[in-house]
Coordinates of N, CA and C in Angstrom, one line a residue:
Chain A
D153 N 6.4 7.9 6.7 CA 6.7 7.2 5.4 C 7.3 5.5 5.7
V154 N 6.5 4.9 5.1 CA 7.2 3.2 5.3 C 8.5 3.1 4.8
K155 N 9.1 2.2 5.2 CA 10.6 2.3 4.9 C 11.2 0.8 5.0
V156 N 12.0 0.4 4.1 CA 12.9 -0.4 4.2 C 14.3 0.0 4.4
T157 N 15.2 -0.3 5.5 CA 16.4 0.4 5.7 C 17.5 -0.9 5.5
Q158 N 18.3 -0.6 4.7 CA 19.5 -1.4 4.6 C 20.7 -0.6 5.3
S159 N 21.4 -1.5 6.2 CA 22.3 -0.9 7.4 C 23.6 -0.3 6.6
S160 N 23.9 -0.6 5.6 CA 25.3 0.0 4.9 C 24.9 0.5 3.5
R161 N 25.3 1.4 3.0 CA 25.1 1.7 1.8 C 26.3 1.2 0.8
Y162 N 27.3 1.4 1.3 CA 28.7 0.7 1.0 C 29.6 0.0 1.8
L163 N 30.2 -1.1 1.2 CA 30.7 -2.0 2.3 C 31.8 -2.7 1.5
V164 N 33.2 -2.5 2.2 CA 34.4 -3.2 1.5 C 35.0 -4.2 2.3
K165 N 34.9 -5.5 2.0 CA 35.4 -6.5 2.8 C 36.4 -7.5 2.0
R166 N 37.2 -8.4 3.1 CA 38.1 -9.1 2.3 C 37.9 -10.4 2.0
T167 N 38.2 -11.1 1.2 CA 38.0 -12.5 0.7 C 38.2 -13.4 1.9
G168 N 37.1 -14.4 2.1 CA 37.1 -15.2 3.2 C 36.4 -14.7 4.3
E169 N 36.2 -13.4 4.5 CA 35.5 -13.0 5.7 C 34.1 -13.2 5.7
K170 N 33.5 -13.3 6.9 CA 32.0 -13.7 7.0 C 31.2 -12.1 7.2
V171 N 30.3 -12.0 6.3 CA 29.7 -10.8 6.1 C 28.2 -10.7 6.6
F172 N 27.8 -9.8 7.1 CA 26.4 -9.7 7.3 C 25.7 -8.5 6.8
L173 N 24.8 -8.6 6.1 CA 23.9 -7.4 5.3 C 22.5 -7.6 6.2
E174 N 22.1 -6.2 6.8 CA 20.8 -6.3 7.5 C 20.0 -5.5 6.8
C175 N 18.7 -6.0 7.1 CA 17.5 -5.1 6.4 C 16.7 -5.0 7.3
V176 N 16.0 -4.2 7.6 CA 14.8 -3.9 8.6 C 13.5 -3.0 7.9
Q177 N 12.5 -3.7 8.2 CA 11.3 -2.8 7.6 C 10.4 -2.8 8.7
D178 N 9.5 -1.5 8.5 CA 8.6 -1.2 9.7 C 7.2 -1.1 9.3
M179 N 6.9 -2.2 8.3 CA 5.4 -2.0 7.8 C 4.8 -3.2 8.2
D180 N 5.3 -3.9 9.0 CA 4.9 -5.4 9.6 C 4.5 -6.2 8.3
H181 N 5.3 -6.2 7.3 CA 5.1 -7.1 6.4 C 5.5 -8.6 6.5
E182 N 4.7 -9.4 6.0 CA 5.2 -10.9 6.2 C 6.5 -11.4 5.4
N183 N 6.6 -10.9 4.2 CA 7.3 -11.3 3.1 C 8.7 -10.3 3.2
M184 N 9.8 -10.9 3.0 CA 11.0 -10.2 3.0 C 12.0 -10.9 1.8
F185 N 12.8 -10.1 1.1 CA 13.4 -10.9 -0.1 C 14.8 -10.0 0.1
W186 N 16.0 -11.0 -0.7 CA 17.2 -10.4 -1.0 C 17.3 -10.5 -2.2
Y187 N 17.7 -9.7 -2.9 CA 18.1 -9.5 -4.6 C 19.7 -9.3 -4.6
R188 N 20.3 -9.7 -5.6 CA 21.7 -9.0 -6.0 C 21.4 -8.7 -7.5
Q189 N 21.8 -7.4 -7.7 CA 21.8 -6.5 -8.8 C 23.2 -6.6 -9.6
D190 N 23.3 -6.9 -10.8 CA 24.5 -6.9 -11.5 C 24.4 -6.5 -13.0
P191 N 25.2 -5.5 -13.4 CA 24.9 -5.1 -14.9 C 24.4 -6.2 -15.9
G192 N 23.5 -5.9 -16.6 CA 23.3 -6.8 -17.8 C 22.5 -8.0 -17.3
L193 N 22.5 -8.0 -15.9 CA 21.7 -9.2 -15.5 C 20.5 -8.9 -14.6
G194 N 20.0 -7.6 -14.4 CA 19.3 -7.5 -13.9 C 19.2 -7.4 -12.4
L195 N 18.1 -7.9 -11.5 CA 18.1 -8.4 -10.2 C 17.7 -9.9 -10.1
R196 N 18.4 -10.5 -9.4 CA 18.0 -12.0 -9.3 C 18.0 -12.3 -7.8
L197 N 16.9 -13.0 -7.5 CA 16.4 -13.4 -5.9 C 17.6 -14.6 -5.3
I198 N 18.1 -14.1 -4.3 CA 19.0 -14.9 -3.6 C 18.2 -15.8 -2.5
Y199 N 17.3 -15.1 -1.8 CA 16.7 -15.8 -0.8 C 15.3 -15.0 -0.6
F200 N 14.3 -15.7 0.0 CA 13.2 -14.8 0.5 C 12.5 -15.6 1.9
S201 N 12.0 -14.9 2.7 CA 11.3 -15.4 3.8 C 9.7 -14.8 3.8
Y202 N 9.0 -16.0 4.0 CA 7.4 -15.7 4.2 C 7.0 -15.7 5.7
D203 N 7.9 -15.6 6.4 CA 7.3 -15.7 7.8 C 8.6 -15.9 8.9
V204 N 8.6 -15.3 10.0 CA 9.7 -15.5 11.1 C 10.0 -16.9 11.1
K205 N 11.4 -17.1 10.9 CA 12.3 -18.3 10.8 C 12.1 -19.2 9.6
M206 N 11.2 -18.6 8.7 CA 10.8 -19.4 7.5 C 11.8 -18.8 6.5
K207 N 12.2 -19.6 5.6 CA 13.2 -19.2 4.3 C 13.0 -20.3 3.3
E208 N 13.1 -19.5 2.0 CA 13.2 -20.6 0.8 C 14.1 -19.9 -0.2
K209 N 14.9 -20.9 -0.8 CA 15.9 -20.5 -1.7 C 15.3 -19.9 -2.8
G210 N 16.0 -18.9 -3.5 CA 15.7 -18.3 -4.7 C 16.6 -18.9 -5.8
D211 N 17.0 -18.0 -6.9 CA 17.7 -18.5 -7.9 C 18.9 -18.7 -7.7
I212 N 19.7 -17.9 -6.8 CA 21.0 -17.9 -7.0 C 21.5 -17.9 -5.3
P213 N 21.4 -19.2 -4.5 CA 21.3 -19.0 -3.0 C 22.8 -19.7 -2.8
E214 N 23.5 -20.3 -3.8 CA 24.8 -20.7 -3.5 C 25.9 -19.6 -2.9
G215 N 26.3 -19.9 -1.8 CA 27.4 -19.0 -0.9 C 26.6 -18.0 -0.3
Y216 N 25.3 -18.2 0.1 CA 24.7 -17.4 0.8 C 23.9 -17.9 1.9
S217 N 23.6 -17.5 3.1 CA 22.4 -18.0 4.0 C 21.6 -16.8 4.5
V218 N 20.8 -17.0 5.2 CA 19.6 -15.9 5.7 C 19.4 -16.2 7.1
S219 N 18.9 -15.1 7.6 CA 18.1 -15.4 9.0 C 17.2 -14.4 9.4
R220 N 16.0 -15.0 9.7 CA 14.8 -14.0 10.2 C 14.2 -14.5 11.4
E221 N 14.9 -13.9 12.5 CA 14.3 -14.1 13.8 C 13.4 -13.4 14.4
K222 N 13.2 -12.2 13.7 CA 12.0 -11.3 14.0 C 11.5 -10.8 12.7
K223 N 10.2 -10.5 12.8 CA 9.6 -10.2 11.8 C 10.0 -8.9 10.9
E224 N 10.8 -8.0 11.5 CA 11.0 -6.9 11.1 C 12.5 -7.0 10.4
R225 N 13.2 -7.8 10.7 CA 14.7 -8.0 10.5 C 14.9 -9.2 9.4
F226 N 15.5 -9.0 8.3 CA 15.9 -10.1 7.5 C 17.5 -10.0 7.1
S227 N 18.2 -10.9 7.3 CA 19.5 -10.6 7.4 C 20.3 -11.6 6.2
L228 N 21.2 -11.2 5.4 CA 21.8 -11.9 4.2 C 23.3 -12.1 5.0
I229 N 23.8 -13.3 4.8 CA 25.0 -13.8 5.3 C 25.7 -14.3 4.0
L230 N 27.1 -13.7 3.9 CA 28.1 -14.4 3.1 C 29.0 -15.1 4.0
E231 N 28.9 -16.5 3.9 CA 29.8 -17.3 5.0 C 31.1 -17.2 4.7
S232 N 31.7 -17.0 3.5 CA 33.0 -16.9 3.1 C 33.2 -15.9 1.9
A233 N 33.2 -14.7 1.9 CA 33.1 -13.7 0.9 C 34.1 -14.2 -0.2
S234 N 33.6 -13.9 -1.3 CA 34.6 -14.3 -2.2 C 34.4 -13.0 -3.5
T235 N 35.4 -12.8 -4.4 CA 35.5 -11.4 -5.1 C 34.2 -11.7 -6.3
N236 N 33.8 -13.0 -6.5 CA 32.4 -12.8 -7.2 C 31.1 -12.6 -6.7
Q237 N 31.3 -12.3 -5.5 CA 30.1 -11.6 -4.6 C 30.1 -10.1 -4.6
T238 N 30.9 -9.6 -5.4 CA 31.0 -8.1 -5.3 C 29.7 -7.9 -6.1
S239 N 29.0 -7.0 -5.8 CA 27.6 -6.6 -6.3 C 26.9 -5.7 -5.3
M240 N 25.7 -5.3 -5.8 CA 24.8 -4.5 -5.3 C 23.7 -5.3 -4.6
Y241 N 23.5 -5.4 -3.5 CA 22.4 -6.1 -2.8 C 21.2 -5.3 -2.5
L242 N 19.9 -5.5 -3.0 CA 18.7 -5.0 -2.5 C 17.7 -5.8 -1.8
C243 N 17.2 -5.3 -0.6 CA 16.5 -5.9 0.3 C 15.0 -5.3 -0.1
A244 N 13.9 -6.2 0.1 CA 12.6 -5.9 -0.4 C 11.8 -6.3 0.5
S245 N 10.4 -5.8 0.9 CA 9.5 -6.5 1.6 C 8.0 -6.3 0.8
S246 N 7.3 -7.3 1.2 CA 6.0 -7.3 0.4 C 4.7 -7.3 1.3
S247 N 3.6 -6.8 0.8 CA 2.3 -6.8 1.5 C 1.2 -7.5 0.6
I248 N 0.3 -8.1 1.2 CA -0.6 -8.7 0.3 C -2.1 -8.3 1.0
K249 N -2.7 -7.6 0.1 CA -4.1 -7.1 0.4 C -5.1 -8.0 -0.1
D250 N -6.1 -8.6 0.8 CA -7.0 -9.5 0.1 C -8.3 -8.8 -0.4
R251 N -8.7 -8.9 -1.5 CA -9.5 -7.8 -2.1 C -10.8 -9.1 -2.3
G252 N -10.7 -10.0 -1.5 CA -12.0 -10.8 -1.8 C -11.6 -12.0 -2.7
N253 N -11.9 -11.7 -4.0 CA -11.5 -12.9 -4.9 C -10.1 -12.7 -5.5
R254 N -9.3 -11.6 -5.0 CA -7.9 -11.4 -5.7 C -7.0 -10.8 -4.3
F255 N -5.8 -11.1 -4.8 CA -4.8 -10.6 -3.9 C -4.3 -9.3 -4.7
D256 N -3.5 -8.4 -4.0 CA -3.1 -7.3 -4.4 C -1.5 -7.2 -3.6
Y257 N -0.5 -7.2 -4.5 CA 0.9 -7.4 -3.7 C 1.3 -5.8 -4.0
G258 N 1.9 -5.5 -2.9 CA 2.7 -4.0 -3.0 C 4.2 -4.3 -2.4
Y259 N 5.1 -3.7 -3.1 CA 6.5 -4.3 -2.7 C 7.3 -2.9 -2.6
T260 N 8.2 -2.7 -1.7 CA 8.9 -1.6 -0.9 C 10.3 -2.1 -0.9
F261 N 11.4 -1.4 -1.4 CA 12.7 -1.7 -1.6 C 13.6 -0.8 -0.8
G262 N 14.6 -1.5 -0.4 CA 15.6 -0.6 0.5 C 16.6 0.2 -0.8
S263 N 17.5 0.9 -0.4 CA 18.2 1.7 -1.2 C 19.8 0.9 -1.7
G264 N 19.6 -0.3 -1.1 CA 20.9 -0.9 -1.6 C 22.0 -1.0 -0.9
T265 N 23.0 -2.2 -0.7 CA 24.2 -2.3 -0.4 C 25.2 -2.4 -1.4
R266 N 26.1 -1.8 -1.7 CA 27.1 -2.0 -2.9 C 28.2 -2.4 -1.9
L267 N 28.5 -3.8 -2.4 CA 29.3 -4.8 -1.4 C 30.5 -5.0 -2.5
T268 N 31.7 -4.7 -2.2 CA 33.1 -5.0 -2.6 C 33.8 -5.9 -1.9
V269 N 34.3 -7.2 -2.5 CA 34.8 -8.0 -1.9 C 36.4 -7.8 -2.5
V270 N 37.5 -7.7 -1.8 CA 38.7 -7.5 -2.4 C 39.7 -8.6 -1.8
Chain B
A164 N 10.3 -22.2 -15.6 CA 10.5 -21.1 -14.8 C 10.3 -20.0 -15.9
Q165 N 9.7 -18.9 -14.8 CA 9.4 -17.8 -15.8 C 10.6 -16.8 -15.9
T166 N 10.6 -16.3 -17.0 CA 11.6 -15.4 -17.3 C 11.1 -13.9 -17.8
V167 N 11.9 -13.0 -17.8 CA 11.5 -11.9 -18.4 C 12.8 -11.1 -19.3
T168 N 12.7 -10.5 -20.3 CA 13.6 -10.2 -21.2 C 13.6 -8.8 -21.7
Q169 N 14.3 -8.0 -21.4 CA 14.5 -6.7 -21.9 C 15.3 -6.6 -23.0
S170 N 15.1 -6.3 -24.3 CA 16.3 -6.5 -25.3 C 17.1 -5.3 -25.5
Q171 N 16.6 -4.2 -24.8 CA 17.5 -2.8 -25.0 C 18.1 -2.4 -23.9
P172 N 19.5 -2.7 -23.8 CA 20.1 -2.4 -22.7 C 20.4 -0.7 -22.6
E173 N 20.2 0.1 -23.6 CA 20.2 1.4 -23.5 C 19.5 2.2 -24.3
M174 N 18.6 3.3 -24.1 CA 17.7 4.0 -25.0 C 18.1 5.5 -24.5
S175 N 18.0 6.3 -25.7 CA 17.8 7.9 -25.5 C 16.9 8.6 -26.3
V176 N 16.4 9.7 -25.4 CA 15.6 10.3 -26.3 C 15.5 11.9 -26.2
Q177 N 14.9 12.7 -26.8 CA 15.0 14.0 -26.6 C 13.9 14.6 -25.6
E178 N 14.3 15.3 -25.1 CA 13.2 15.7 -23.8 C 12.0 16.2 -24.6
A179 N 11.0 15.9 -23.9 CA 9.4 16.2 -24.4 C 8.9 15.2 -25.8
E180 N 10.0 14.2 -26.1 CA 9.5 13.4 -27.0 C 9.0 12.1 -26.3
T181 N 8.4 11.1 -27.2 CA 8.0 9.8 -26.9 C 9.0 8.7 -26.9
V182 N 9.0 7.9 -26.0 CA 10.0 6.6 -25.9 C 9.2 5.4 -25.7
T183 N 9.6 4.2 -26.2 CA 8.9 2.9 -25.7 C 10.1 1.9 -25.6
L184 N 10.0 1.4 -24.3 CA 10.7 0.6 -23.7 C 10.2 -1.1 -23.9
S185 N 10.9 -2.0 -24.3 CA 10.3 -3.3 -24.6 C 10.5 -4.2 -23.5
C186 N 9.5 -5.0 -23.4 CA 9.7 -6.1 -22.3 C 8.8 -7.5 -23.0
T187 N 9.4 -8.5 -22.9 CA 8.9 -9.9 -23.2 C 8.9 -10.7 -21.9
Y188 N 8.0 -11.9 -21.8 CA 8.1 -12.5 -20.7 C 7.8 -14.0 -21.3
D189 N 8.0 -14.8 -20.2 CA 7.5 -16.2 -20.5 C 6.8 -16.7 -19.6
T190 N 5.8 -17.2 -19.6 CA 5.0 -17.8 -18.5 C 3.7 -18.8 -18.8
S191 N 3.6 -19.9 -18.1 CA 2.6 -20.8 -18.3 C 1.4 -20.6 -17.6
E192 N 1.5 -19.5 -16.5 CA 0.4 -19.1 -15.6 C -0.7 -18.1 -16.6
S193 N -1.7 -18.2 -15.9 CA -2.6 -17.5 -16.7 C -3.2 -16.1 -15.7
D194 N -2.8 -16.1 -14.5 CA -3.0 -15.2 -13.5 C -1.7 -14.5 -12.9
Y195 N -1.2 -13.5 -13.3 CA -0.2 -13.0 -13.0 C -0.1 -11.3 -12.8
Y196 N 1.0 -10.7 -12.4 CA 1.1 -9.3 -12.4 C 2.6 -8.9 -13.2
L197 N 2.5 -7.7 -13.9 CA 3.6 -7.4 -14.6 C 3.7 -5.8 -14.0
F198 N 5.1 -5.5 -13.8 CA 5.3 -4.2 -13.4 C 6.6 -3.5 -14.3
W199 N 6.5 -2.1 -14.0 CA 7.8 -1.5 -14.4 C 8.2 -0.7 -13.3
Y200 N 9.4 -0.9 -12.9 CA 10.0 -0.2 -11.8 C 11.2 0.8 -12.4
K201 N 11.4 2.1 -11.9 CA 12.4 2.9 -12.1 C 13.5 2.9 -11.0
Q202 N 14.6 2.8 -11.5 CA 15.7 3.0 -10.5 C 16.5 4.2 -10.9
P203 N 16.5 5.3 -10.1 CA 17.4 6.6 -10.2 C 18.7 6.4 -9.8
P204 N 19.6 7.2 -9.8 CA 21.0 6.9 -9.4 C 20.9 6.9 -7.8
S205 N 19.8 7.2 -7.2 CA 19.9 7.1 -5.9 C 19.4 5.7 -5.2
R206 N 19.2 4.8 -6.3 CA 19.0 3.4 -6.1 C 17.7 3.1 -5.9
Q207 N 16.9 4.0 -5.2 CA 15.5 3.6 -4.9 C 14.7 3.2 -6.0
M208 N 14.2 1.9 -5.8 CA 13.3 1.4 -6.7 C 11.9 1.9 -6.6
I209 N 11.3 2.6 -7.8 CA 10.3 3.1 -7.5 C 9.2 2.6 -8.8
L210 N 7.9 2.1 -8.0 CA 7.0 1.7 -9.0 C 6.6 2.7 -10.1
V211 N 6.5 2.4 -11.2 CA 6.1 3.4 -12.3 C 4.7 3.0 -12.8
I212 N 4.4 1.6 -12.9 CA 3.3 1.1 -13.4 C 3.0 -0.2 -13.3
R213 N 1.8 -0.8 -13.0 CA 1.5 -2.2 -12.6 C 0.3 -2.6 -13.6
Q214 N 0.3 -3.8 -14.0 CA -1.0 -4.6 -15.0 C -1.1 -5.7 -14.3
E215 N -2.4 -6.2 -14.3 CA -2.8 -7.5 -13.8 C -3.1 -7.8 -15.1
A216 N -2.8 -9.4 -15.5 CA -3.1 -10.1 -16.5 C -4.4 -10.4 -16.8
Y217 N -5.2 -10.1 -15.9 CA -6.9 -10.7 -16.2 C -7.4 -9.2 -16.9
K218 N -7.0 -8.2 -16.4 CA -7.3 -7.0 -17.2 C -7.0 -6.8 -18.6
Q219 N -7.9 -6.4 -19.7 CA -7.7 -6.3 -20.6 C -7.2 -5.0 -21.1
Q220 N -7.9 -3.9 -20.4 CA -7.3 -2.6 -20.3 C -5.8 -2.4 -20.1
N221 N -5.2 -1.7 -21.0 CA -3.8 -1.3 -20.6 C -3.7 0.1 -19.5
A222 N -2.8 -0.3 -18.5 CA -2.7 0.6 -17.3 C -2.2 1.8 -17.9
T223 N -2.4 2.9 -17.2 CA -1.9 4.2 -17.4 C -1.9 5.1 -16.1
E224 N -0.6 5.8 -16.2 CA -0.4 6.5 -15.0 C 0.3 8.1 -15.5
N225 N -0.6 8.9 -15.6 CA 0.0 10.4 -16.3 C 0.7 9.8 -17.5
R226 N 2.1 10.3 -17.5 CA 2.6 10.2 -19.0 C 3.2 8.8 -19.2
F227 N 3.0 7.8 -18.2 CA 3.4 6.6 -18.5 C 2.1 5.6 -18.9
S228 N 2.3 4.9 -19.8 CA 1.4 3.8 -20.0 C 1.9 2.4 -20.7
V229 N 1.1 1.8 -20.9 CA 1.7 0.4 -21.2 C 0.9 -0.2 -22.5
N230 N 1.6 -1.1 -23.1 CA 0.9 -1.8 -24.2 C 1.2 -3.2 -23.8
F231 N 0.0 -3.8 -23.3 CA -0.1 -5.2 -23.0 C -0.5 -6.3 -23.8
Q232 N 0.2 -7.1 -24.4 CA -0.5 -7.9 -25.5 C -0.1 -9.4 -24.8
K233 N -1.3 -9.9 -24.3 CA -1.0 -11.2 -23.2 C -0.6 -12.3 -24.5
A234 N -1.2 -12.4 -25.5 CA -1.0 -13.6 -26.4 C 0.5 -13.7 -26.9
A235 N 0.8 -12.4 -27.1 CA 2.3 -12.4 -27.5 C 3.5 -12.1 -26.4
K236 N 2.7 -12.0 -25.0 CA 3.7 -11.9 -23.9 C 4.6 -10.9 -24.0
S237 N 4.1 -9.8 -24.3 CA 4.7 -8.5 -24.4 C 4.3 -7.4 -23.6
F238 N 5.1 -6.6 -23.0 CA 4.6 -5.6 -21.8 C 5.4 -4.3 -22.1
S239 N 5.3 -3.5 -23.1 CA 6.1 -2.3 -23.1 C 5.5 -1.0 -22.3
L240 N 6.6 -0.3 -22.1 CA 6.2 1.0 -21.4 C 6.5 2.1 -22.5
K241 N 5.5 3.0 -22.6 CA 5.6 4.3 -23.4 C 5.6 5.5 -22.2
I242 N 6.8 6.4 -22.5 CA 6.8 7.4 -21.7 C 6.5 8.3 -22.6
S243 N 5.3 9.4 -22.6 CA 5.2 10.5 -23.2 C 5.6 11.8 -22.5
D244 N 6.2 13.0 -23.4 CA 6.6 14.3 -23.0 C 7.8 13.9 -22.1
S245 N 8.8 13.0 -22.4 CA 10.0 12.9 -21.4 C 10.6 13.9 -20.8
Q246 N 10.8 13.8 -19.6 CA 11.4 15.0 -18.7 C 12.7 14.5 -18.4
L247 N 13.7 15.4 -18.0 CA 15.1 14.9 -17.6 C 14.9 14.3 -16.3
G248 N 14.0 14.2 -15.6 CA 13.8 13.2 -14.5 C 13.5 12.0 -14.6
D249 N 12.9 11.8 -15.9 CA 12.7 10.4 -16.3 C 14.1 9.6 -16.6
A250 N 15.3 10.2 -16.6 CA 16.6 9.6 -16.9 C 16.8 8.5 -15.6
A251 N 17.0 7.4 -15.9 CA 17.1 6.2 -14.9 C 17.1 4.8 -15.7
M252 N 17.5 3.7 -14.7 CA 17.4 2.5 -15.2 C 15.8 2.0 -15.0
Y253 N 15.5 1.0 -16.0 CA 13.9 0.7 -16.1 C 14.1 -0.7 -16.0
F254 N 13.3 -1.2 -15.1 CA 13.4 -2.7 -15.1 C 11.8 -3.2 -15.2
C255 N 11.7 -4.3 -16.0 CA 10.4 -4.9 -16.2 C 10.3 -5.9 -15.0
A256 N 9.3 -6.4 -14.4 CA 9.0 -7.4 -13.6 C 7.8 -8.2 -13.5
Y257 N 7.8 -9.3 -13.1 CA 6.7 -10.4 -13.3 C 6.5 -11.0 -11.7
T258 N 5.4 -11.3 -11.6 CA 5.1 -12.3 -10.3 C 3.9 -13.1 -10.8
K259 N 3.7 -14.3 -10.4 CA 2.5 -15.1 -10.2 C 1.6 -14.4 -9.5
G260 N 0.2 -14.5 -9.9 CA -0.8 -14.2 -9.2 C -1.3 -14.8 -7.7
W261 N -1.0 -16.1 -7.8 CA -1.3 -16.9 -6.4 C -0.6 -18.3 -6.5
G262 N -0.6 -18.9 -5.4 CA 0.0 -20.3 -5.5 C 1.4 -20.3 -4.8
Q263 N 2.2 -21.1 -5.0 CA 3.8 -21.2 -4.9 C 4.5 -20.3 -5.7
G264 N 5.2 -19.6 -5.1 CA 6.0 -18.9 -6.1 C 5.4 -17.5 -6.0
A265 N 4.4 -17.0 -5.7 CA 3.5 -15.9 -5.7 C 4.4 -15.0 -5.2
Q266 N 4.4 -13.6 -5.6 CA 5.0 -12.6 -4.7 C 6.7 -12.6 -4.7
K267 N 7.2 -13.4 -5.5 CA 8.7 -13.7 -5.9 C 8.4 -12.8 -7.4
L268 N 9.3 -11.4 -7.3 CA 9.5 -10.7 -8.3 C 10.5 -11.4 -9.1
V269 N 10.2 -11.5 -10.6 CA 11.3 -12.0 -11.5 C 11.5 -10.7 -12.4
F270 N 12.8 -10.3 -12.4 CA 13.2 -9.0 -13.2 C 13.8 -9.3 -14.5
G271 N 13.7 -8.3 -15.5 CA 14.5 -8.2 -16.9 C 15.7 -7.7 -16.5
Q272 N 16.7 -7.5 -17.5 CA 18.0 -7.2 -17.4 C 18.2 -5.6 -17.2
G273 N 17.1 -4.9 -17.4 CA 17.1 -3.4 -17.4 C 17.3 -2.7 -18.6
T274 N 16.9 -1.6 -18.8 CA 17.0 -0.7 -19.9 C 17.7 0.6 -19.3
R275 N 18.7 1.3 -19.6 CA 19.0 2.4 -19.1 C 18.5 3.7 -20.1
L276 N 17.6 4.6 -19.4 CA 17.2 5.5 -20.4 C 17.8 7.0 -20.1
T277 N 18.3 7.5 -21.2 CA 19.0 8.8 -21.2 C 18.0 9.9 -21.8
I278 N 17.8 10.9 -21.2 CA 17.0 12.1 -21.8 C 18.0 13.1 -22.1
N279 N 18.1 13.5 -23.4 CA 18.9 14.7 -24.0 C 18.0 15.7 -23.9
P280 N 18.7 16.8 -23.3 CA 17.9 18.2 -23.3 C 18.0 19.0 -24.7

């Protein structure tokens, strides 16, 4: 069964701490994503990576950075955690199937990390 | 920028009845994909159904079907014969078909669906 695994289901951190959220996929996918999920706002893209050491900002990158040193692992870093970063964080990876004249995208999500910053 | 809007924060339906969840989107692209995802309390996002914009025929997966109105930029999800296991948060999502930005999913705000026994 293909998987995207997030290292922690729940996490409580103090304001000002440096926080690492880890995500590992076992499907050899090129693309990986970090989303933040908040009630009434849906999922918003923080960062994504389309290859090892490659990254691109999403819609809400402020206060976050990412690292992708290996294809299977994509880390989200909160440089100095703040209470407004209390949220659910979802990791995802995607594959591309070339159908000749079309591409077919498939996404797999992790089960999320609920982060509370106190 | 592309946007996706779900105007119903909550919906409820009696078991075995039919419910329709609404979604509208805004894009200038002609080639794109639309998705409905289900997120139960386990938090695992599950793909319910997918529609490719170039296909005129509405996608169907068992009890789930969509009404894709490309000109109106509307993509509603119909759940027939609702079951207790359908209770979840439902998200509508969009992605470009190709080019820069393709594969980045843009999500709506979500609709929480309750099934009444």
